[in-house]
XYZ file of C-alpha atoms in Angstrom:
543
model
C -0.026 0.000 0.050
C 2.812 2.448 0.972
C 4.529 1.655 -2.443
C 1.291 2.426 -4.306
C 0.761 5.621 -2.529
C 4.339 6.744 -3.230
C 4.050 5.672 -7.025
C 0.735 7.494 -7.244
C 2.321 10.647 -5.679
C 5.221 10.494 -8.093
C 2.936 10.045 -10.984
C 0.938 13.085 -9.811
C 4.211 15.156 -9.363
C 5.501 14.048 -12.711
C 2.366 14.988 -14.291
C 2.295 18.397 -12.827
C 5.886 18.996 -13.897
C 5.114 17.877 -17.341
C 2.143 20.276 -17.559
C 4.475 23.162 -16.612
C 5.903 25.216 -19.485
C 9.679 25.022 -19.861
C 11.522 28.390 -19.424
C 15.111 29.332 -19.108
C 15.261 31.301 -15.965
C 12.929 31.994 -13.054
C 13.543 35.020 -10.830
C 11.479 34.788 -7.491
C 11.135 36.190 -3.935
C 12.128 39.659 -4.976
C 10.719 43.094 -5.104
C 10.454 43.777 -8.888
C 9.841 47.241 -10.101
C 8.440 46.617 -13.529
C 8.105 50.345 -14.591
C 5.044 49.373 -16.724
C 2.254 51.887 -17.388
C 0.856 51.420 -13.790
C 4.417 51.231 -12.086
C 3.361 47.749 -10.862
C 5.479 45.739 -8.367
C 5.672 41.915 -8.611
C 7.412 39.187 -6.889
C 8.623 37.069 -9.824
C 9.123 36.621 -13.441
C 10.283 34.089 -15.924
C 12.663 34.528 -18.947
C 12.461 32.489 -22.151
C 14.792 33.147 -25.118
C 16.250 36.296 -23.570
C 12.923 38.016 -23.046
C 10.409 38.261 -20.154
C 7.906 35.657 -20.658
C 5.532 36.151 -17.807
C 5.526 37.755 -14.262
C 3.491 37.778 -11.082
C 3.715 36.150 -7.693
C 6.390 33.560 -6.784
C 3.776 30.967 -6.138
C 2.029 31.533 -9.509
C 5.369 31.400 -11.393
C 6.360 28.139 -9.714
C 2.793 26.664 -10.437
C 3.004 27.423 -14.081
C 6.667 27.013 -15.115
C 9.827 24.920 -14.632
C 13.063 26.690 -15.195
C 16.633 25.617 -16.139
C 17.662 27.966 -13.565
C 15.905 29.349 -10.468
C 17.261 32.492 -8.739
C 15.815 33.780 -5.538
C 16.363 37.326 -4.749
C 14.796 37.334 -1.238
C 15.109 40.761 0.367
C 16.552 42.140 -2.831
C 15.220 44.541 -5.438
C 15.115 44.282 -9.074
C 14.651 47.077 -11.871
C 14.665 47.207 -15.640
C 18.229 47.522 -16.862
C 19.434 51.153 -16.557
C 19.948 53.081 -19.625
C 22.253 56.157 -20.066
C 20.256 58.467 -22.439
C 23.320 60.541 -23.334
C 26.995 59.550 -22.827
C 30.129 58.981 -24.741
C 30.819 55.358 -24.274
C 33.513 54.716 -26.758
C 35.368 58.105 -25.685
C 35.116 56.824 -22.064
C 36.761 53.510 -22.992
C 39.474 55.248 -24.821
C 39.924 57.709 -21.904
C 40.828 54.762 -19.567
C 44.180 54.610 -21.352
C 44.863 58.491 -20.848
C 45.770 60.621 -17.767
C 42.728 60.690 -15.644
C 42.390 64.243 -14.274
C 38.953 63.972 -12.762
C 38.870 65.424 -9.263
C 42.274 67.244 -9.602
C 42.423 70.371 -7.249
C 45.221 72.379 -8.827
C 47.710 72.681 -11.626
C 50.384 70.921 -9.595
C 48.244 68.025 -9.044
C 47.559 67.702 -12.808
C 51.371 68.022 -13.437
C 52.025 65.180 -10.917
C 49.526 62.867 -12.650
C 50.838 63.726 -15.881
C 54.239 62.975 -14.971
C 53.329 59.540 -13.530
C 51.583 58.852 -16.900
C 54.771 60.019 -18.809
C 56.835 57.624 -16.938
C 54.695 54.667 -17.708
C 54.271 55.749 -21.401
C 57.579 57.171 -22.447
C 56.827 57.799 -26.026
C 54.341 59.874 -28.081
C 51.673 62.206 -26.940
C 50.610 62.858 -23.410
C 46.717 63.067 -23.450
C 44.236 63.321 -20.729
C 41.015 64.509 -19.630
C 38.992 65.724 -16.558
C 40.408 68.872 -15.222
C 38.009 71.680 -14.158
C 39.444 75.197 -13.184
C 36.265 75.920 -11.227
C 37.266 73.394 -8.741
C 40.663 75.295 -8.106
C 41.382 78.084 -5.576
C 42.015 80.708 -8.458
C 39.209 79.544 -10.860
C 41.451 80.768 -13.682
C 42.415 78.870 -16.894
C 45.989 77.403 -16.784
C 48.483 78.262 -19.468
C 51.023 76.413 -21.531
C 54.062 77.602 -19.427
C 53.289 75.270 -16.601
C 53.227 72.230 -19.100
C 56.366 73.552 -20.800
C 58.497 73.283 -17.493
C 57.436 69.690 -17.147
C 57.310 68.599 -20.879
C 59.399 70.935 -22.948
C 59.968 68.381 -25.867
C 57.021 66.162 -25.758
C 53.373 67.241 -27.043
C 50.651 67.557 -24.480
C 46.962 68.018 -24.825
C 44.779 67.791 -21.547
C 41.015 68.354 -22.205
C 38.687 69.830 -19.760
C 36.048 67.602 -18.117
C 33.443 68.731 -20.421
C 35.510 68.330 -23.587
C 34.926 71.892 -24.610
C 38.379 73.300 -23.645
C 41.811 71.983 -24.113
C 45.080 72.781 -22.578
C 48.131 72.335 -24.782
C 51.808 72.910 -24.326
C 54.085 74.924 -26.624
C 55.305 71.714 -28.449
C 51.755 70.755 -29.321
C 50.857 74.304 -30.405
C 53.979 74.293 -32.649
C 53.236 71.110 -34.178
C 49.687 72.264 -35.017
C 50.935 75.542 -36.404
C 48.932 77.526 -33.946
C 50.008 81.280 -33.737
C 48.345 84.495 -32.262
C 46.708 85.066 -35.705
C 45.304 81.644 -36.202
C 41.466 81.806 -36.341
C 38.854 78.997 -36.519
C 35.027 79.209 -36.874
C 33.228 78.037 -33.825
C 36.302 78.026 -31.616
C 38.746 80.363 -29.801
C 42.384 80.336 -29.188
C 42.994 82.378 -25.772
C 45.793 84.731 -25.763
C 48.114 85.718 -23.014
C 50.413 88.765 -23.485
C 49.578 88.618 -27.150
C 50.523 84.964 -27.483
C 48.561 81.663 -27.427
C 48.035 80.691 -23.711
C 47.632 77.082 -24.534
C 43.843 77.190 -23.921
C 41.758 76.147 -26.768
C 38.084 76.471 -26.785
C 35.670 74.163 -28.622
C 36.513 73.758 -32.465
C 40.006 75.199 -31.696
C 40.759 71.904 -29.862
C 40.618 70.109 -33.145
C 43.605 72.032 -34.567
C 45.759 70.010 -32.105
C 43.474 66.913 -31.623
C 43.369 66.192 -35.452
C 47.222 65.619 -35.584
C 47.230 63.081 -32.698
C 47.322 59.583 -34.091
C 43.940 57.914 -34.313
C 43.512 54.876 -31.940
C 44.130 51.539 -33.692
C 41.496 48.840 -34.033
C 42.995 46.842 -31.188
C 43.004 49.864 -29.008
C 39.401 50.616 -29.801
C 38.289 47.092 -29.138
C 40.134 47.135 -25.738
C 38.575 50.366 -24.672
C 35.057 49.415 -25.720
C 35.242 46.146 -23.835
C 36.533 48.016 -20.730
C 33.769 50.488 -20.964
C 31.181 47.750 -21.177
C 32.420 45.921 -18.038
C 32.493 49.066 -15.987
C 29.007 49.939 -17.153
C 27.596 46.570 -16.355
C 29.250 46.955 -12.946
C 26.924 49.952 -12.235
C 23.747 48.486 -13.686
C 23.840 49.873 -17.219
C 22.739 47.617 -19.944
C 22.040 50.151 -22.684
C 23.705 53.412 -23.615
C 23.302 56.202 -26.266
C 26.730 57.201 -27.610
C 26.479 60.816 -28.529
C 28.455 61.070 -31.787
C 30.434 58.359 -33.527
C 32.076 57.823 -36.957
C 31.270 55.068 -39.445
C 34.291 53.127 -38.696
C 33.540 52.952 -35.026
C 29.943 52.088 -35.426
C 30.674 49.225 -37.760
C 33.203 48.009 -35.297
C 30.545 48.070 -32.615
C 28.192 46.127 -34.741
C 30.720 43.419 -35.491
C 31.681 42.981 -31.786
C 27.882 42.675 -30.949
C 27.362 40.155 -33.703
C 30.204 38.091 -32.570
C 28.823 38.370 -28.923
C 32.102 40.007 -27.777
C 30.123 43.048 -26.849
C 26.847 42.486 -24.860
C 26.269 46.155 -24.281
C 23.281 47.603 -26.203
C 24.092 50.741 -27.938
C 22.123 53.608 -29.583
C 24.838 54.944 -31.823
C 24.377 58.553 -32.860
C 26.123 59.694 -35.992
C 28.630 62.560 -36.382
C 27.579 64.747 -39.239
C 30.384 63.504 -41.595
C 29.953 62.882 -45.284
C 30.767 59.122 -44.655
C 27.918 58.761 -42.042
C 25.435 60.602 -44.439
C 26.176 58.260 -47.218
C 26.479 55.033 -45.209
C 23.637 55.409 -42.752
C 21.341 58.562 -43.109
C 20.564 58.210 -46.834
C 19.557 54.661 -46.249
C 17.125 55.382 -43.352
C 17.189 54.202 -39.685
C 18.114 50.722 -38.660
C 17.419 48.956 -35.438
C 17.911 45.477 -33.792
C 17.990 44.267 -30.097
C 21.541 45.355 -29.866
C 22.098 48.407 -32.004
C 20.086 51.362 -32.965
C 21.115 53.777 -35.691
C 18.833 56.591 -36.525
C 20.089 59.762 -34.865
C 22.319 62.633 -36.120
C 24.082 64.360 -33.310
C 25.049 68.119 -33.930
C 26.431 70.879 -31.787
C 24.893 74.229 -31.425
C 27.206 75.816 -28.909
C 29.966 75.062 -26.282
C 29.859 74.582 -22.496
C 29.070 76.897 -19.572
C 32.177 75.939 -17.660
C 34.454 77.141 -20.437
C 32.209 80.137 -21.165
C 31.510 78.683 -24.693
C 27.730 78.270 -24.203
C 25.871 80.741 -26.554
C 23.926 83.272 -24.438
C 21.357 85.889 -25.300
C 23.077 88.325 -22.982
C 26.878 88.438 -21.998
C 28.039 86.320 -19.144
C 27.665 87.948 -15.771
C 31.241 87.257 -14.913
C 32.730 88.068 -18.425
C 31.021 91.248 -19.689
C 31.265 91.251 -23.704
C 31.401 87.599 -23.995
C 28.166 85.797 -25.237
C 29.842 82.413 -25.952
C 29.808 81.030 -29.421
C 27.961 78.916 -31.980
C 30.211 75.829 -32.709
C 28.201 75.177 -35.876
C 26.809 77.947 -38.068
C 23.088 78.267 -37.503
C 22.430 78.002 -41.432
C 24.400 74.641 -41.428
C 22.322 73.395 -38.272
C 19.216 73.996 -40.092
C 20.599 72.204 -43.228
C 21.430 69.170 -41.055
C 17.978 69.145 -39.660
C 16.227 69.334 -43.112
C 18.226 66.408 -44.438
C 17.422 64.468 -41.231
C 13.716 65.149 -41.864
C 14.032 63.927 -45.453
C 15.325 60.581 -44.246
C 13.281 60.174 -41.214
C 16.250 60.699 -38.876
C 16.098 61.873 -35.384
C 18.031 64.993 -34.609
C 19.900 65.324 -31.159
C 21.465 68.774 -30.791
C 23.791 69.891 -27.992
C 22.380 73.152 -26.578
C 23.725 74.773 -23.222
C 22.976 78.477 -23.459
C 19.662 80.166 -23.783
C 20.532 81.646 -27.113
C 21.540 78.171 -28.549
C 18.264 76.555 -27.124
C 16.253 79.383 -28.670
C 17.913 79.103 -32.074
C 17.309 75.312 -32.278
C 13.846 75.603 -30.996
C 13.142 78.098 -33.702
C 14.608 75.781 -36.348
C 12.629 72.835 -35.088
C 9.406 74.960 -35.012
C 9.907 75.664 -38.760
C 10.452 72.119 -39.705
C 8.208 70.071 -37.387
C 4.432 69.979 -37.167
C 2.619 70.368 -33.815
C 1.845 67.048 -32.256
C 4.591 65.177 -34.400
C 6.331 62.003 -33.103
C 9.796 62.591 -34.607
C 11.259 62.972 -30.958
C 13.804 65.522 -32.102
C 15.933 66.032 -29.021
C 17.659 69.173 -27.304
C 20.668 67.564 -25.493
C 21.291 69.207 -22.027
C 18.487 71.873 -22.397
C 20.609 73.700 -19.673
C 19.517 77.268 -19.792
C 16.183 78.112 -21.261
C 14.649 81.641 -21.495
C 11.326 81.554 -19.790
C 9.541 82.473 -23.118
C 10.831 79.314 -24.796
C 9.773 76.434 -22.431
C 6.406 76.063 -24.115
C 8.041 75.237 -27.517
C 9.155 71.802 -26.101
C 5.631 70.828 -25.480
C 4.215 72.463 -28.605
C 6.567 70.609 -31.120
C 7.148 67.494 -28.911
C 10.733 68.330 -28.547
C 12.585 65.913 -26.189
C 14.463 67.758 -23.480
C 17.398 65.086 -22.773
C 18.993 66.049 -19.540
C 21.876 65.097 -17.248
C 20.945 65.760 -13.627
C 24.430 65.509 -12.362
C 25.253 68.723 -14.331
C 23.077 70.674 -11.964
C 24.916 69.567 -8.986
C 28.358 69.791 -10.619
C 27.647 73.403 -11.776
C 25.699 74.847 -8.825
C 28.773 76.171 -6.965
C 29.508 78.629 -9.736
C 26.542 78.815 -12.111
C 24.887 81.865 -10.483
C 28.331 83.877 -10.673
C 28.461 82.978 -14.344
C 24.992 83.777 -15.516
C 23.315 85.726 -12.790
C 20.408 84.956 -10.474
C 17.809 85.999 -12.893
C 18.882 83.637 -15.667
C 19.461 80.816 -13.102
C 15.639 80.695 -12.703
C 15.552 79.045 -16.198
C 18.431 76.829 -15.689
C 18.557 73.009 -14.807
C 14.770 73.075 -14.826
C 14.160 69.301 -15.077
C 10.676 69.348 -13.533
C 9.513 72.256 -15.699
C 10.771 70.444 -18.898
C 9.197 67.138 -17.864
C 5.801 68.778 -17.376
C 5.928 69.955 -21.127
C 5.380 66.412 -22.556
C 5.075 64.273 -19.416
C 8.301 62.511 -19.799
C 12.036 63.066 -19.907
C 15.272 61.047 -20.382
C 18.172 61.413 -18.098
C 21.683 60.408 -18.826
C 25.171 61.382 -17.465
C 27.323 62.655 -20.425
C 30.020 60.270 -19.065
C 33.055 60.787 -18.961
C 32.086 64.337 -18.337
C 30.222 63.038 -15.223
C 30.644 59.633 -13.513
C 29.316 56.581 -15.152
C 27.091 55.405 -12.118
C 23.471 56.147 -12.975
C 22.637 56.253 -9.319
C 24.550 59.395 -9.018
C 22.122 60.928 -11.529
C 19.169 59.367 -9.801
C 20.310 60.853 -6.406
C 21.087 64.335 -8.109
C 17.579 64.301 -9.777
C 15.648 63.762 -6.613
C 17.851 65.487 -4.073
C 19.509 68.292 -5.951
C 22.459 67.914 -3.657
C 25.981 66.881 -3.823
C 27.317 63.766 -2.124
C 28.050 65.770 1.139
C 24.401 66.793 1.372
C 25.072 70.318 0.219
C 22.920 72.440 -0.108
C 20.848 71.448 2.761
C 17.547 72.311 1.025
C 18.805 71.242 -2.353
C 19.677 73.245 -5.381
C 16.389 74.838 -6.742
C 14.554 72.059 -5.203
C 11.451 72.968 -7.001
C 13.019 71.415 -10.192
C 13.685 68.008 -8.448
C 12.082 64.842 -9.875
C 10.228 62.332 -7.794
C 11.979 58.827 -7.379
C 9.386 57.204 -9.695
C 10.051 60.003 -12.357
C 13.814 59.449 -11.843
C 13.584 55.827 -12.300
C 11.605 56.079 -15.403
C 13.962 58.794 -16.834
C 16.709 56.109 -16.692
C 14.628 53.217 -17.926
C 11.504 53.488 -20.023
C 11.794 57.262 -20.904
C 15.442 56.687 -21.947
C 14.149 53.862 -24.235
C 11.405 55.914 -25.592
C 13.741 58.837 -26.527
C 15.558 56.284 -28.756
C 12.303 54.679 -30.089
C 13.204 51.569 -28.262
C 10.365 51.403 -25.785
C 8.627 48.465 -27.470
C 11.443 46.016 -26.585
C 13.221 47.717 -23.557
C 12.878 49.925 -20.626
C 10.481 47.910 -18.545
C 9.970 44.306 -17.379
C 6.927 43.359 -19.364
C 5.999 40.299 -21.430
C 7.966 40.285 -24.549
C 10.625 42.746 -23.746
C 14.247 42.100 -23.289
C 15.145 40.504 -20.057
C 17.647 43.215 -19.018
C 17.516 43.804 -15.165
C 19.554 44.990 -12.142
C 19.639 43.809 -8.738
C 20.481 45.665 -5.505
C 20.407 45.004 -1.794
C 18.642 48.255 -0.923
C 15.554 49.727 -2.416
C 16.252 52.922 -4.261
C 12.504 53.742 -3.976
C 12.524 53.823 -0.200
C 15.986 54.061 1.217
C 17.033 57.283 2.882
C 17.969 59.781 0.438
C 21.520 60.277 1.613
C 22.248 56.710 0.883
C 21.117 56.677 -2.702
C 24.450 57.454 -4.371
C 26.280 54.726 -2.353
C 24.051 51.762 -3.087
C 26.057 49.186 -4.955
C 24.670 46.956 -7.857
C 24.633 43.242 -6.886
C 24.008 41.732 -10.279
C 23.341 42.924 -13.740
C 21.511 40.688 -16.560
C 21.491 41.417 -20.342
C 18.934 39.263 -22.215
C 18.630 36.968 -19.166
C 22.460 36.392 -19.047
C 24.432 37.351 -16.018
C 26.946 39.864 -17.167
C 28.132 41.331 -13.829
C 28.131 39.986 -10.224
C 29.642 41.957 -7.347
């Protein structure tokens, strides 16, 4: 009798198992923020063929499915894979092989780091990025003479953190043929005592940069792979790279197809003849790994180097209104061509004059209520009269919340209190269309998306300054901030149908943390670490 009962039980169990659908992975016992239309929270989901197959309670998933792998995330929290809506992914990877000048507090510290780099790399150019004179005691631009003392015979080019100013030594200027009489559209060569100081603004950087050897294929591959690993470690599964060449995009495509690169990339095109011929004139293309459908152009420079184009002069530099990097007529030509080939436009605009000019161009070319999703990147300083144009013409304000907390120490001095009222206005911009994507612009800022999440909701630095937040009325809620780096970032790239939320049929890209970013004390947000990152149901990072 006992044997019969055991056999009957086995038959019943086996029958139940046979009736269960086979899946690849079951995630259970977690708090899962799906970021769907109702922002629902579930306990479990199952993955089949790299996509979310079903979701619900742990008991329900266990009842319906049998999985090759069952993962319990008890007391842990799961979110859709984080998506940086504006960064320089390839540039960041290449910068890992240069002098890291982020966080330097003086010229002397920069020289020390450059000296160490030179010792380890005895030949060729010394290149680096990350200095910011606004963090120094003097707040003044450096000059070439400091570099000359240390490196009299070796060319040096060190870029400011925003990439809109470069610091070169005399050897580099000589090799580039730069003199006091050298002029360039969309750029400036700063003089000191009637001679080039070594500081190059915007397009002038290219006079030196263009004579530096381009990175080889192996150097590019190495940088791209390092960048992907570092991004996975902070929960990023998708990035939008703001401006790439034909050759680099083709390399990314080949690495993805060979599965050497598991990072999903929305590759924006530089406005080069090669990119127009190879990509734009053939229309957008998209698959699970790679999206190509956006032209990246520059209207003006950066606020930190006073290259952002302003309607009125800078408060701390009378007579200087910044500059247009690209002639406005050419900007409009690029937009017209993008419209002809159904390409999205993403245009860098910092100053209120640059934003106004591009909104005027967009208004001429776009119909009200369109779904072209043309983007203003940064949308940093907007004249109060111009905010409504974002909503009227469905222009996407693509912002980087850490810019506000990086600039807040000196922004008022640069543009004055009155104009500050229209700066870093993320909540006001969100209200125009009801959604807003958030990125980092790394390596201008740190790659960790939780730094941006924290900055968006707190409007404070990592020391909790200022106590009440920087223009706190423009903060986002936590739900808005999470959407901005998941579903809204996907929507900004026309990718919301297959990523950005944990819904049936979408890619199984997800991030796991031990603390809940939706409820933890605010001051802890920027220090939470990612425990695991999955791309298409595959574990790509574990702490």
